[in-house]
Coordinates of C-alpha atoms in Angstrom, one line a residue:
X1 CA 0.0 0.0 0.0
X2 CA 1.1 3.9 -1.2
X3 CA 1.6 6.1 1.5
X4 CA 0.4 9.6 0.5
X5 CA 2.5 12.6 1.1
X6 CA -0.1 14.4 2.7
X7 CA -1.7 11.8 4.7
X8 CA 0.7 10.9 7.2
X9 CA 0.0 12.0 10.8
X10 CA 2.2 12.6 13.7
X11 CA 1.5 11.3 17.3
X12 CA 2.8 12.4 20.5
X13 CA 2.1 11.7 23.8
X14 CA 3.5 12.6 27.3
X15 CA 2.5 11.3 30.8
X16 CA 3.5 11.8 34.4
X17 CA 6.0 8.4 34.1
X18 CA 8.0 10.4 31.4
X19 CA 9.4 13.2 34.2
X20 CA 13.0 13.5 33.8
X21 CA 13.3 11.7 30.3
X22 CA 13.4 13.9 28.2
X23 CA 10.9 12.9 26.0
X24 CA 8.6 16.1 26.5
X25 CA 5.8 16.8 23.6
X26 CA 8.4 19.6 21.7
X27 CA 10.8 16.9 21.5
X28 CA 8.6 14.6 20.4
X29 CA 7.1 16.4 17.7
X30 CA 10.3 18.4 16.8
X31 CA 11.8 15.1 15.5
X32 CA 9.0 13.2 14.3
X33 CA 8.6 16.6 12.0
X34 CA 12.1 16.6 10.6
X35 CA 11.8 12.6 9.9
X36 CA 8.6 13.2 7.9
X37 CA 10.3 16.0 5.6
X38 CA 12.9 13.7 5.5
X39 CA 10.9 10.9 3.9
X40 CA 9.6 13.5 1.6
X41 CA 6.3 13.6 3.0
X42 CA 4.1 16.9 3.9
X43 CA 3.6 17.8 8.0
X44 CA 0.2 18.9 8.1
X45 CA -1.2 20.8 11.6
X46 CA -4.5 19.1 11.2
X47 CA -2.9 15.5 11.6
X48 CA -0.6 16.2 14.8
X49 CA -2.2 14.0 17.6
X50 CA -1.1 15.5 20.9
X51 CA -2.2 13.2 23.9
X52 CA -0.8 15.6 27.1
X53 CA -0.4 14.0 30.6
X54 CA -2.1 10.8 29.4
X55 CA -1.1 7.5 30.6
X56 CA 0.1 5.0 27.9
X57 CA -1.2 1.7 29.7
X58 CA -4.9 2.9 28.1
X59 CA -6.0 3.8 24.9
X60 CA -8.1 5.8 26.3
X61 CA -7.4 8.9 25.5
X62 CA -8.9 12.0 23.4
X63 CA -6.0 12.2 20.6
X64 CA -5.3 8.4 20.2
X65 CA -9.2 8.2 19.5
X66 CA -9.5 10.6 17.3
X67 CA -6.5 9.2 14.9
X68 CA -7.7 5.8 15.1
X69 CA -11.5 7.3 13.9
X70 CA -9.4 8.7 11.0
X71 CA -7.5 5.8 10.3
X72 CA -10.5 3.7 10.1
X73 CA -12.2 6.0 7.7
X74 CA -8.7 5.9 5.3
X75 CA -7.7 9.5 6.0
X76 CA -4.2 8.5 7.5
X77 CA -1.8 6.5 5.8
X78 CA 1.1 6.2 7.8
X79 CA 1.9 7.0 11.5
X80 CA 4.6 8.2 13.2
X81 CA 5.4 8.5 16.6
X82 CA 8.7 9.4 18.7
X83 CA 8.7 6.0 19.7
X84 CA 6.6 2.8 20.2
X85 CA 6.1 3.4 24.1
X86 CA 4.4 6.6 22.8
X87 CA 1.8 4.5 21.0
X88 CA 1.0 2.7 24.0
X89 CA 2.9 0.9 26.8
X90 CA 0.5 -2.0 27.1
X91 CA 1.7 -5.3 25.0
X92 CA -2.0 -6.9 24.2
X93 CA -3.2 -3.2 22.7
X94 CA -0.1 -1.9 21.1
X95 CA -0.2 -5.2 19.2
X96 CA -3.8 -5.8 18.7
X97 CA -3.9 -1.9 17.5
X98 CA -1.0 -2.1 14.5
X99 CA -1.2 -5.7 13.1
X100 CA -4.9 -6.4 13.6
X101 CA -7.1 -2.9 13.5
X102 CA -4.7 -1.1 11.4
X103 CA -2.7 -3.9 9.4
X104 CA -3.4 -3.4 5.0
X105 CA -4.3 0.5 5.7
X106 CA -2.0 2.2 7.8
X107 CA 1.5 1.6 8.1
X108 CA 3.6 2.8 11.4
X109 CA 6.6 4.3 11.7
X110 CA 9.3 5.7 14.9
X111 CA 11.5 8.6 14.2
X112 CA 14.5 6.8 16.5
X113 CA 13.8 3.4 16.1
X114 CA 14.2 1.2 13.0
X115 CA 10.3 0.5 12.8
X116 CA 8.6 -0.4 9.7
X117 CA 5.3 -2.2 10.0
X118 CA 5.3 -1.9 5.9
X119 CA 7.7 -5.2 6.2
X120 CA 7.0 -9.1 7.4
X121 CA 10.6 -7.9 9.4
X122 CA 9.5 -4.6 10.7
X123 CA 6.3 -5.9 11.8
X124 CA 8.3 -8.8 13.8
X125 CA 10.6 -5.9 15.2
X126 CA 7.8 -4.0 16.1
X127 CA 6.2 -7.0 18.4
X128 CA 10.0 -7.0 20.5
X129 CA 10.0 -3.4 20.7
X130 CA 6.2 -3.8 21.9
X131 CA 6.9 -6.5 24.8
X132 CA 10.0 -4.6 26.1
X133 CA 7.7 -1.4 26.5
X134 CA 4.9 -3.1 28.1
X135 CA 7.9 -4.7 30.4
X136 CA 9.0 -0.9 31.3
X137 CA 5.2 -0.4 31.9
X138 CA 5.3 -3.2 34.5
X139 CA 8.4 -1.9 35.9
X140 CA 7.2 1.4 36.2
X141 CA 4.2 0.7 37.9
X142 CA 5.9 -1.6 40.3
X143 CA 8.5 1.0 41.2
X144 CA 5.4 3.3 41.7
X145 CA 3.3 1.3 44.4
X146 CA 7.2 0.2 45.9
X147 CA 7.7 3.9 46.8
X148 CA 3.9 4.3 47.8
X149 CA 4.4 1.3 49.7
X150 CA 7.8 2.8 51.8
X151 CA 5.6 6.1 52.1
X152 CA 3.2 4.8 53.8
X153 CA 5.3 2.3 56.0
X154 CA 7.8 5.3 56.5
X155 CA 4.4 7.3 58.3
X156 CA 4.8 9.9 55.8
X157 CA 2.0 9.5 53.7
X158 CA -1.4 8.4 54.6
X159 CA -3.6 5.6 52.0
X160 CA -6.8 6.9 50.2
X161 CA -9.4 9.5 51.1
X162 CA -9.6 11.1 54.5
X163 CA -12.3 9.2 56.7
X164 CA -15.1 10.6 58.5
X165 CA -13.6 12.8 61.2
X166 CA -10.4 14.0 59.4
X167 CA -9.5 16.4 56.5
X168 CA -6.5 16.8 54.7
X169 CA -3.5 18.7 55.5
X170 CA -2.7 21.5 53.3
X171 CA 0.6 21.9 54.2
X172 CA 1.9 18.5 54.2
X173 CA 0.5 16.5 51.0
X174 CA -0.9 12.9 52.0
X175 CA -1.2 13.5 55.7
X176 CA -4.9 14.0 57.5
X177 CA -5.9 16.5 60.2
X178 CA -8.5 16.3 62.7
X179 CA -11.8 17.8 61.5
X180 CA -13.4 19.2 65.0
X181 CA -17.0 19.2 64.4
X182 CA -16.8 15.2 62.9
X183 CA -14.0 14.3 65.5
X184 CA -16.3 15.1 68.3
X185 CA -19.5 12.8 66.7
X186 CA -17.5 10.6 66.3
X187 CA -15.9 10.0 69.9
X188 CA -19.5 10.3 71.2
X189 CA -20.5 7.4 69.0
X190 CA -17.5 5.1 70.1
X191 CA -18.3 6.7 73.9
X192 CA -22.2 5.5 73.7
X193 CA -21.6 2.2 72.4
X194 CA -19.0 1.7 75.0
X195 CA -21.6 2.4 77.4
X196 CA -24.0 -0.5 75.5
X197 CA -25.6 1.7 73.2
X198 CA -26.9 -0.8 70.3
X199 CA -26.5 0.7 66.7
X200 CA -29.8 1.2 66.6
X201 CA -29.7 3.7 69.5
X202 CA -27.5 5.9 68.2
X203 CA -28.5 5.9 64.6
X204 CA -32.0 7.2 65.8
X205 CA -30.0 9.7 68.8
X206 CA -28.0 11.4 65.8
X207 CA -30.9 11.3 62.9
X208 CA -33.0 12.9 66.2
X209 CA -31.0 15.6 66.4
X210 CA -30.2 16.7 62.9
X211 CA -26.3 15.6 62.6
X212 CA -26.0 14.3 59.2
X213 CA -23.0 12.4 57.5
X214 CA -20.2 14.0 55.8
X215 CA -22.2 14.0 52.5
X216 CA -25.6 15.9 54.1
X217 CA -27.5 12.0 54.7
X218 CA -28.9 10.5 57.4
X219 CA -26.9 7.8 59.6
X220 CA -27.6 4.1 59.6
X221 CA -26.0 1.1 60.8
X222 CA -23.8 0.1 58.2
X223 CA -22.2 3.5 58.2
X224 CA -21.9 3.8 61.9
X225 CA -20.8 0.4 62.2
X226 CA -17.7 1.2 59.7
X227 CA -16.8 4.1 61.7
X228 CA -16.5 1.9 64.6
X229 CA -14.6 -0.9 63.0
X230 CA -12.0 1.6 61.2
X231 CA -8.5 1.3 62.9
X232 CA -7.5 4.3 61.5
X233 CA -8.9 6.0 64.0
X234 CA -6.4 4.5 66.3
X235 CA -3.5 5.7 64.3
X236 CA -3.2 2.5 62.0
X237 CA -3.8 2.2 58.3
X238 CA -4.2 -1.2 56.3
X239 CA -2.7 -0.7 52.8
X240 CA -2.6 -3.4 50.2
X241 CA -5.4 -5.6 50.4
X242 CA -6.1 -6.1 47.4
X243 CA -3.9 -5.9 44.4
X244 CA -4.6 -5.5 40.2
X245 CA -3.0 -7.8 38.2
X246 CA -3.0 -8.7 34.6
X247 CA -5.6 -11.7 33.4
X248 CA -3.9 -14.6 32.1
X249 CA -6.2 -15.0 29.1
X250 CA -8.2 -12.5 27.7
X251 CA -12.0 -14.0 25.7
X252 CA -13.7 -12.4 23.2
X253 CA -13.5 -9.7 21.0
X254 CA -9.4 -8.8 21.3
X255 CA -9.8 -5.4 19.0
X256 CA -8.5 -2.7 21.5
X257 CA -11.2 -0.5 23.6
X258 CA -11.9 3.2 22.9
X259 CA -14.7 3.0 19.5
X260 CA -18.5 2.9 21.1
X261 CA -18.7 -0.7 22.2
X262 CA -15.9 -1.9 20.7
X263 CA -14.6 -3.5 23.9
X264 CA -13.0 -6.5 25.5
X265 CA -12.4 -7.0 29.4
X266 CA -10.8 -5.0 32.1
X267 CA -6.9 -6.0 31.3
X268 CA -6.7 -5.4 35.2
X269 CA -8.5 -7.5 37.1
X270 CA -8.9 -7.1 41.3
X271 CA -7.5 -10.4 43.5
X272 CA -7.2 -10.3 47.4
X273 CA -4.3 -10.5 49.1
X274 CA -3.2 -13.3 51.4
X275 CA -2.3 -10.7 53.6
X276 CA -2.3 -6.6 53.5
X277 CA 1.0 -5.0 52.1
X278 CA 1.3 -2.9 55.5
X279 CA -0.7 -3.1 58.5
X280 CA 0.5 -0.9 61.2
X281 CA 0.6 2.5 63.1
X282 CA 1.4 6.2 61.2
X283 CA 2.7 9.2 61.5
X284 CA 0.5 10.3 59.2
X285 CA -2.7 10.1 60.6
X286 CA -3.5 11.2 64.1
X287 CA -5.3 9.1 66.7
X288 CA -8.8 10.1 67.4
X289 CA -9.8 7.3 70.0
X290 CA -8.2 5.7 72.6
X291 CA -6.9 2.2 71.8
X292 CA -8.4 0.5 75.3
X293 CA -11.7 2.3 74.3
X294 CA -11.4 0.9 70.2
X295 CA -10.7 -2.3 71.8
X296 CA -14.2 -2.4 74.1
X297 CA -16.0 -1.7 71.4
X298 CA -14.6 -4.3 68.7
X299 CA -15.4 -6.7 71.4
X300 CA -19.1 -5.4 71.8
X301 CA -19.6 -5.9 67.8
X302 CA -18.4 -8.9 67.8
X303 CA -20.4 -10.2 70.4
X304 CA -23.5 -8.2 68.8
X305 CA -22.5 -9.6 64.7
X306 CA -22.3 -13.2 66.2
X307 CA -25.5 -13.3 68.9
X308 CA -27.4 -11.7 66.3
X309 CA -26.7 -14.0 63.4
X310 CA -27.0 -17.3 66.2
X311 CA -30.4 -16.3 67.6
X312 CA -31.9 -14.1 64.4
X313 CA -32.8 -10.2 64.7
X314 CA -36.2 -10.3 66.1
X315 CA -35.0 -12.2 69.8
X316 CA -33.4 -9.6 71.1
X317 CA -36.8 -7.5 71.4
X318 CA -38.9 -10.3 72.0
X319 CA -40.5 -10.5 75.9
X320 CA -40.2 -14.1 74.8
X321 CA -37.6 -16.0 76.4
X322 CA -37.0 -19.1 73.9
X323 CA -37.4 -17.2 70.9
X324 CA -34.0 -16.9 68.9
X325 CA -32.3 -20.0 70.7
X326 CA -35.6 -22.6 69.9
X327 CA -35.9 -24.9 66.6
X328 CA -38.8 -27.2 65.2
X329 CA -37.5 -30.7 64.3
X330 CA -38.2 -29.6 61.1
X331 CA -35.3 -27.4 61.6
X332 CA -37.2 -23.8 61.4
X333 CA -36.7 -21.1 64.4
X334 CA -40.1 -21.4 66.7
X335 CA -41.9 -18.2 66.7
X336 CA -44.3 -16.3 68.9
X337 CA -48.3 -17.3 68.4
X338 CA -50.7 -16.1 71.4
X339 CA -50.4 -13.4 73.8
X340 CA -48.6 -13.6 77.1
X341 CA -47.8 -16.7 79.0
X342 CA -50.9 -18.2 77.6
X343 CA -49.2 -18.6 74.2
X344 CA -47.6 -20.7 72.4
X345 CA -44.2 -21.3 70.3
X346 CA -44.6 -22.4 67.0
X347 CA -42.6 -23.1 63.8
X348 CA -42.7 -20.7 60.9
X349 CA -43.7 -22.6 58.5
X350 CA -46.3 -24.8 60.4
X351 CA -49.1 -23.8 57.5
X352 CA -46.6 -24.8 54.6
X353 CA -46.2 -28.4 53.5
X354 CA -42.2 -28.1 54.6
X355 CA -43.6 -29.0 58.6
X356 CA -45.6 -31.6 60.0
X357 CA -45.4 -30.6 63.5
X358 CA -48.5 -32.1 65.6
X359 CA -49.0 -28.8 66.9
X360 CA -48.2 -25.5 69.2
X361 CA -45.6 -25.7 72.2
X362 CA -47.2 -24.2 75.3
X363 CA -45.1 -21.0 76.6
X364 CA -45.5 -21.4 80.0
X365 CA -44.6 -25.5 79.7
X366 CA -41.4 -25.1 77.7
X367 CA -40.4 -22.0 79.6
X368 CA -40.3 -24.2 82.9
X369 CA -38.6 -27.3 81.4
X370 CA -35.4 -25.5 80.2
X371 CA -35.2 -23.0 82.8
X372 CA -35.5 -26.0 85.8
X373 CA -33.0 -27.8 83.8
X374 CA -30.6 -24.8 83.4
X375 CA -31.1 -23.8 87.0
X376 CA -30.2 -27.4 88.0
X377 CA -27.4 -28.0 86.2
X378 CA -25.7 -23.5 86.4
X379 CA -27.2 -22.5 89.5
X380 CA -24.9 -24.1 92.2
X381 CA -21.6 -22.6 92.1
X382 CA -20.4 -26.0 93.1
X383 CA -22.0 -27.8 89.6
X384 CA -21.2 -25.0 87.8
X385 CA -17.7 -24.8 88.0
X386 CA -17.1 -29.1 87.7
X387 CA -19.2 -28.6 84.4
X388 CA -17.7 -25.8 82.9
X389 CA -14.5 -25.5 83.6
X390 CA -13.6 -28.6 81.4
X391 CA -15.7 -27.3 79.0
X392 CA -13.8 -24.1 79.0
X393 CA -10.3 -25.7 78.5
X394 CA -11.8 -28.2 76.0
X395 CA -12.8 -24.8 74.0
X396 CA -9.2 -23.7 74.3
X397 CA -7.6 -26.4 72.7
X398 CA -10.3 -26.4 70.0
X399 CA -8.9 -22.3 69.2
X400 CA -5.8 -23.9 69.6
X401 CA -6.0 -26.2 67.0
X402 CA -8.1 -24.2 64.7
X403 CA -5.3 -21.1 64.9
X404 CA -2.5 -23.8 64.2
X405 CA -4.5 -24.8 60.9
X406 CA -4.7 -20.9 60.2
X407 CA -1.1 -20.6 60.5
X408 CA -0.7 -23.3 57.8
X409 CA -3.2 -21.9 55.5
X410 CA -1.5 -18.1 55.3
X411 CA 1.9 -20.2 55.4
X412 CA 0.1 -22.1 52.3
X413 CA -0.7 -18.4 50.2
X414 CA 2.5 -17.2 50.8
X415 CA 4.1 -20.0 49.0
X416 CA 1.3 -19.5 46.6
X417 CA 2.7 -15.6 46.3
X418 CA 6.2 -16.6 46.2
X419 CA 5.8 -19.0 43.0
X420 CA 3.8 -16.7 41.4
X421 CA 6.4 -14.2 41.4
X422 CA 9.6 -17.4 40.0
X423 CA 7.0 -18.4 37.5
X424 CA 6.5 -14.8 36.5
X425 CA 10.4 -14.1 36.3
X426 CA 11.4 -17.1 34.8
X427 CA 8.7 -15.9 31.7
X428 CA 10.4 -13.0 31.8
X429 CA 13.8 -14.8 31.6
X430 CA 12.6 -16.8 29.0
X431 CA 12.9 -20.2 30.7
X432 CA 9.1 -20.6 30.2
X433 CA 7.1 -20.2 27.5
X434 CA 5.0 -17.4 27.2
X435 CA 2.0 -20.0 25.9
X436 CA 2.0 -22.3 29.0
X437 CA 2.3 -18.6 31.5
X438 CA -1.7 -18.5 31.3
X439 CA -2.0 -22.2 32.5
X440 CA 0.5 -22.5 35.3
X441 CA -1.2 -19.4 36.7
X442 CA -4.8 -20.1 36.7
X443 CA -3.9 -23.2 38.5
X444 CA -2.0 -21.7 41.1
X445 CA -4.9 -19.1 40.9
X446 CA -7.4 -21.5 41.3
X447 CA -5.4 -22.8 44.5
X448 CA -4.9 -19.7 46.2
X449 CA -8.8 -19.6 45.9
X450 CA -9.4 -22.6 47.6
X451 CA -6.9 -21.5 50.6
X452 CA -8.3 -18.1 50.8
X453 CA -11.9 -19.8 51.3
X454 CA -10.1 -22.5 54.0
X455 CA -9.0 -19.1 55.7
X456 CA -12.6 -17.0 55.8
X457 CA -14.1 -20.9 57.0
X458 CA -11.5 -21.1 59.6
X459 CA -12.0 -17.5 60.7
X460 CA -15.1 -18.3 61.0
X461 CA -14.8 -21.2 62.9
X462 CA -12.3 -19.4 65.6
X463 CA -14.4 -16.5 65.8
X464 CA -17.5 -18.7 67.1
X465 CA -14.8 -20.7 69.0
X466 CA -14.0 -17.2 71.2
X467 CA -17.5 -16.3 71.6
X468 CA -18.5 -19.8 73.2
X469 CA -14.9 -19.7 75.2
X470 CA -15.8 -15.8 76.2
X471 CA -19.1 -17.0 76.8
X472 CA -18.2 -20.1 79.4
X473 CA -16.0 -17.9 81.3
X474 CA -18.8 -15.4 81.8
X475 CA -21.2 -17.8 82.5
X476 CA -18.4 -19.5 85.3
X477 CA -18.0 -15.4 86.6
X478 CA -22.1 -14.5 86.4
X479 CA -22.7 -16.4 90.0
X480 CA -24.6 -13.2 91.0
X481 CA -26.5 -13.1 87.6
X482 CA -28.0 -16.5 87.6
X483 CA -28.5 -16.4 91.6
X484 CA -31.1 -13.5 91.0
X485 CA -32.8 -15.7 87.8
X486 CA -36.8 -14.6 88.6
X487 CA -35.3 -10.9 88.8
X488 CA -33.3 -10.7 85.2
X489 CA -34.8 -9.6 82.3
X490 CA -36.2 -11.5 79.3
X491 CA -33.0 -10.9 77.2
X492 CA -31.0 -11.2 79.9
X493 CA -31.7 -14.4 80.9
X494 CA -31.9 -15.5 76.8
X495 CA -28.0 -14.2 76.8
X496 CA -27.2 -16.8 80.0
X497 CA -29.2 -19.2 78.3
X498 CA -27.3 -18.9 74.7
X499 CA -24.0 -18.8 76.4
X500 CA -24.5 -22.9 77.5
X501 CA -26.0 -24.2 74.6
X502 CA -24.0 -25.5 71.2
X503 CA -27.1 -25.1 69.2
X504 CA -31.1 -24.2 69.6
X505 CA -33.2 -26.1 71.6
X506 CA -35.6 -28.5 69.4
X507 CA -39.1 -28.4 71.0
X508 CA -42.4 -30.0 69.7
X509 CA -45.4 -31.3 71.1
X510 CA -46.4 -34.7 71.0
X511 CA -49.6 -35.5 72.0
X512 CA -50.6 -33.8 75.2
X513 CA -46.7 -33.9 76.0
X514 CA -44.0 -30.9 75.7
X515 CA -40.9 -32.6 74.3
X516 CA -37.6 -30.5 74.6
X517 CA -34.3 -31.2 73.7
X518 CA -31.2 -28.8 75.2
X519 CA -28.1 -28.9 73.6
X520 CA -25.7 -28.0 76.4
X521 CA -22.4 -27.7 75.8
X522 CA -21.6 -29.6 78.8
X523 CA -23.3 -32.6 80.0

């Protein structure tokens, strides 16, 4: 194909990355001007592309999308750029852009390197000169995060936007100030819950009295609960949870992004770490609350996430004491029918074909089985003590065990990390083919997956494991407590309850018989 004189176009592009090299835009365009007139070929204004401060890992950008419009409607000929990192720095596009989009109608050309895509040669030099720049790409991006990285371990720099409470300093780029007015909601809210506020309590308290969030909405409970669970308030930040990497394998359409919905998939694609790149205290960010104070308060959500999700929502209101800790046989919670002590307990789905219970478990009856039986077994100090306190180290051993099979599971994703990283430099090296890269890391992918879910089931696992060991030891210190039973309230005497029994209590009646089974968690 003829190149005409006065359809050749010049590109030039300059990012952030490109400080210090002097490749700025005049540069750029000076010589890409003096090696078109020295082809004999015409510069024209009207077909100088100039992307400014736009990254070349996209083609994304205002200039490149224009010139690819006009080389698709055979205006451009020939392009020429400065060189081939100014096309693009990412291998999959730079490639899929010249030999597939633009390959029999526009030829490519660098003004310092020897680049002609005219040529089964040129086009072969043009894929090595495309994989070393997407390998300075890589390099420069890991160089990037590695300083963020030291920043932020350093304490001189602080991760993200400021959170609720701080603003950021003006003087010092990447560090936070306290913001007064939030600072102050937000020690009340850690000082009420502290006290035993639910998050409930003080959505209502603050909606009640007008405060708003920092965008102008009202509070709710997840947003309150995040405050309250964010160590940075504390003076720690978590950087590096997650990480973007580079799919192995890219499906379908393979024609670079940019032209209406000619798109493929993300090239990045978002994994979770093993563990967080830095988790630790900064100089950056000042400590709002008091780290004894954080500490009561992670306890209390703990205790309020795990209660809540073992006994369901509605038991904590509920004058009824066996709602939230009772089952049918059939394996649904018992609800509430009936009024009072007159009424009765009854499975959920009693009307639906999924039951055939024989009928409704008297409140009064079942009330007096378990709480005799609990009374007899946890209401000497005596008993209590010979029953539990086996219990109590039998639970230890069990968060023992369970944190020793943790420790093999992050030792298990760090090795995962760790070949990841020889399989990707020994690509790099060349002592692996590029073809088989895609396969060796989905299967290690696919492993790390497997770990990371035998980690959130083991976390799991050890978080219940503390709440029944937390739970034991309070019931073995809440003499006092039980020996005042008739006295307690409802949801008080549900909590003692809960904190001896491994799972709900089956009840169903059976003829004119209440039949109740307790699962204690000692005999």
């Amino acid at each position: 194909m003829d190149i005409r004189p006065d359809h050749v176009a010049i590109y030039v592009r300059w990012s952030t990355d490109d400080q210090g090299s002097g490749t700025t835009l005049e540069v750029q365009r000076d010589r890409c001007m003096h090696f078109v007139a020295s082809q004999g070929w015409i510069f024209r204004e009207d077909f100088l592309f100039v992307d400014d401060g736009q990254s070349g890992g996209s083609l994304d950008r205002p200039a490149m999308i224009r010139l690819r419009e006009m080389v698709r409607t055979r205006e451009v000929d020939c392009v020429v750029v400065y060189k081939i990192d100014r096309l693009s720095r990412n291998l999959v596009d730079a490639v899929s852009l010249v030999l597939r989009e633009w390959r029999g109608h526009c030829h490519l050309k660098s003004a310092t390197e020897p680049l002609d895509t005219m040529t089964d040669l040129g086009r072969a030099i043009f894929g090595i000169l495309a994989t070393f720049a997407d390998f300075e790409r890589s390099m420069i991006r890991e160089r990037t995060s590695s300083g963020k990285e030291r920043r932020i371990r350093d304490g001189a720099q602080a991760h993200g936007k400021p959170a609720y409470g701080y603003r950021l300093d003006p003087d010092h780029r990447g560090q936070w100030l306290e913001h007064p007015d939030e600072a102050a909601i937000l020690r009340r809210m850690f000082a009420l819950v502290a006290e035993g506020w639910s998050l409930n309590r003080v959505v209502r308290q603050l909606n009640a009295e007008g405060v708003p969030t920092r965008f102008g909405r009202e509070w709710n409970t997840g947003t309150v609960a995040h405050s309250l669970r964010n160590r940075v308030y504390i003076g720690e930040v978590v950087y590096g949870r997650t990480s973007l990497v580079k799919p192995d394998a890219i499906d379908g359409d393979m024609r670079p992004s940019g032209l209406g919905k000619r798109r493929r998939p993300p090239k990045l694609e978002k994994i979770v770490n093993a563990e967080p790149k830095y988790k630790g205290p900064t100089r950056a960010i000042p400590a709002l609350i008091d780290p004894d104070l954080f500490d009561r308060v992670q306890e209390f959500l703990t205790r309020h996430r795990l209660a809540r999700r073992n006994s369901g929502s509605r038991a904590f209101g509920s004058p009824y004491l066996l709602v939230g800790i009772s089952r049918c046989p059939c394996g649904s919670p018992l609800v509430h029918a009936g009024r009072g002590d007159h009424g009765h307990y009854v499975c959920g789905r009693v009307s639906s074909a999924h039951c055939k219970s024989s009928g409704y478990v008297p409140v009064r009856a079942a009330n007096a089985i378990v709480e005799t039986e609990f009374l007899r077994l946890f209401g000497i100090t005596e008993e209590r003590e010979s029953r539990l306190t086996p219990a109590l180290a039998a639970a230890d051993s069990e968060r023992k065990a369970l944190q020793a099979a943790r420790d093999t599971v992050e030792q298990e994703l760090r090795h995962h990390a760790a070949e990841d990283e020889r399989i990707l430099r020994a690509a790099r090296a060349g002592e692996i083919p590029f073809g088989h890269l895609g396969d060796l890391r989905a299967s290690l992918r696919a492993d790390r997956d497997r770990a990371l879910a035998r980690l959130a089931a083991l976390d799991e696992q050890l978080g219940a494991q503390n709440l029944r060991a937390r739970a034991i030891q309070n019931t073995l210190n809440g003499l006092s407590a039980i020996a005042q039973w008739q006295t307690l309230p409802v949801w008080h005497r549900r909590q003692l309850l809960q904190s001896v029994l491994s799972d709900r209590i089956v009840m169903a009646r059976v003829g004119s018989e209440v039949s109740v089974e307790i699962p204690w968690v000692v005999g």
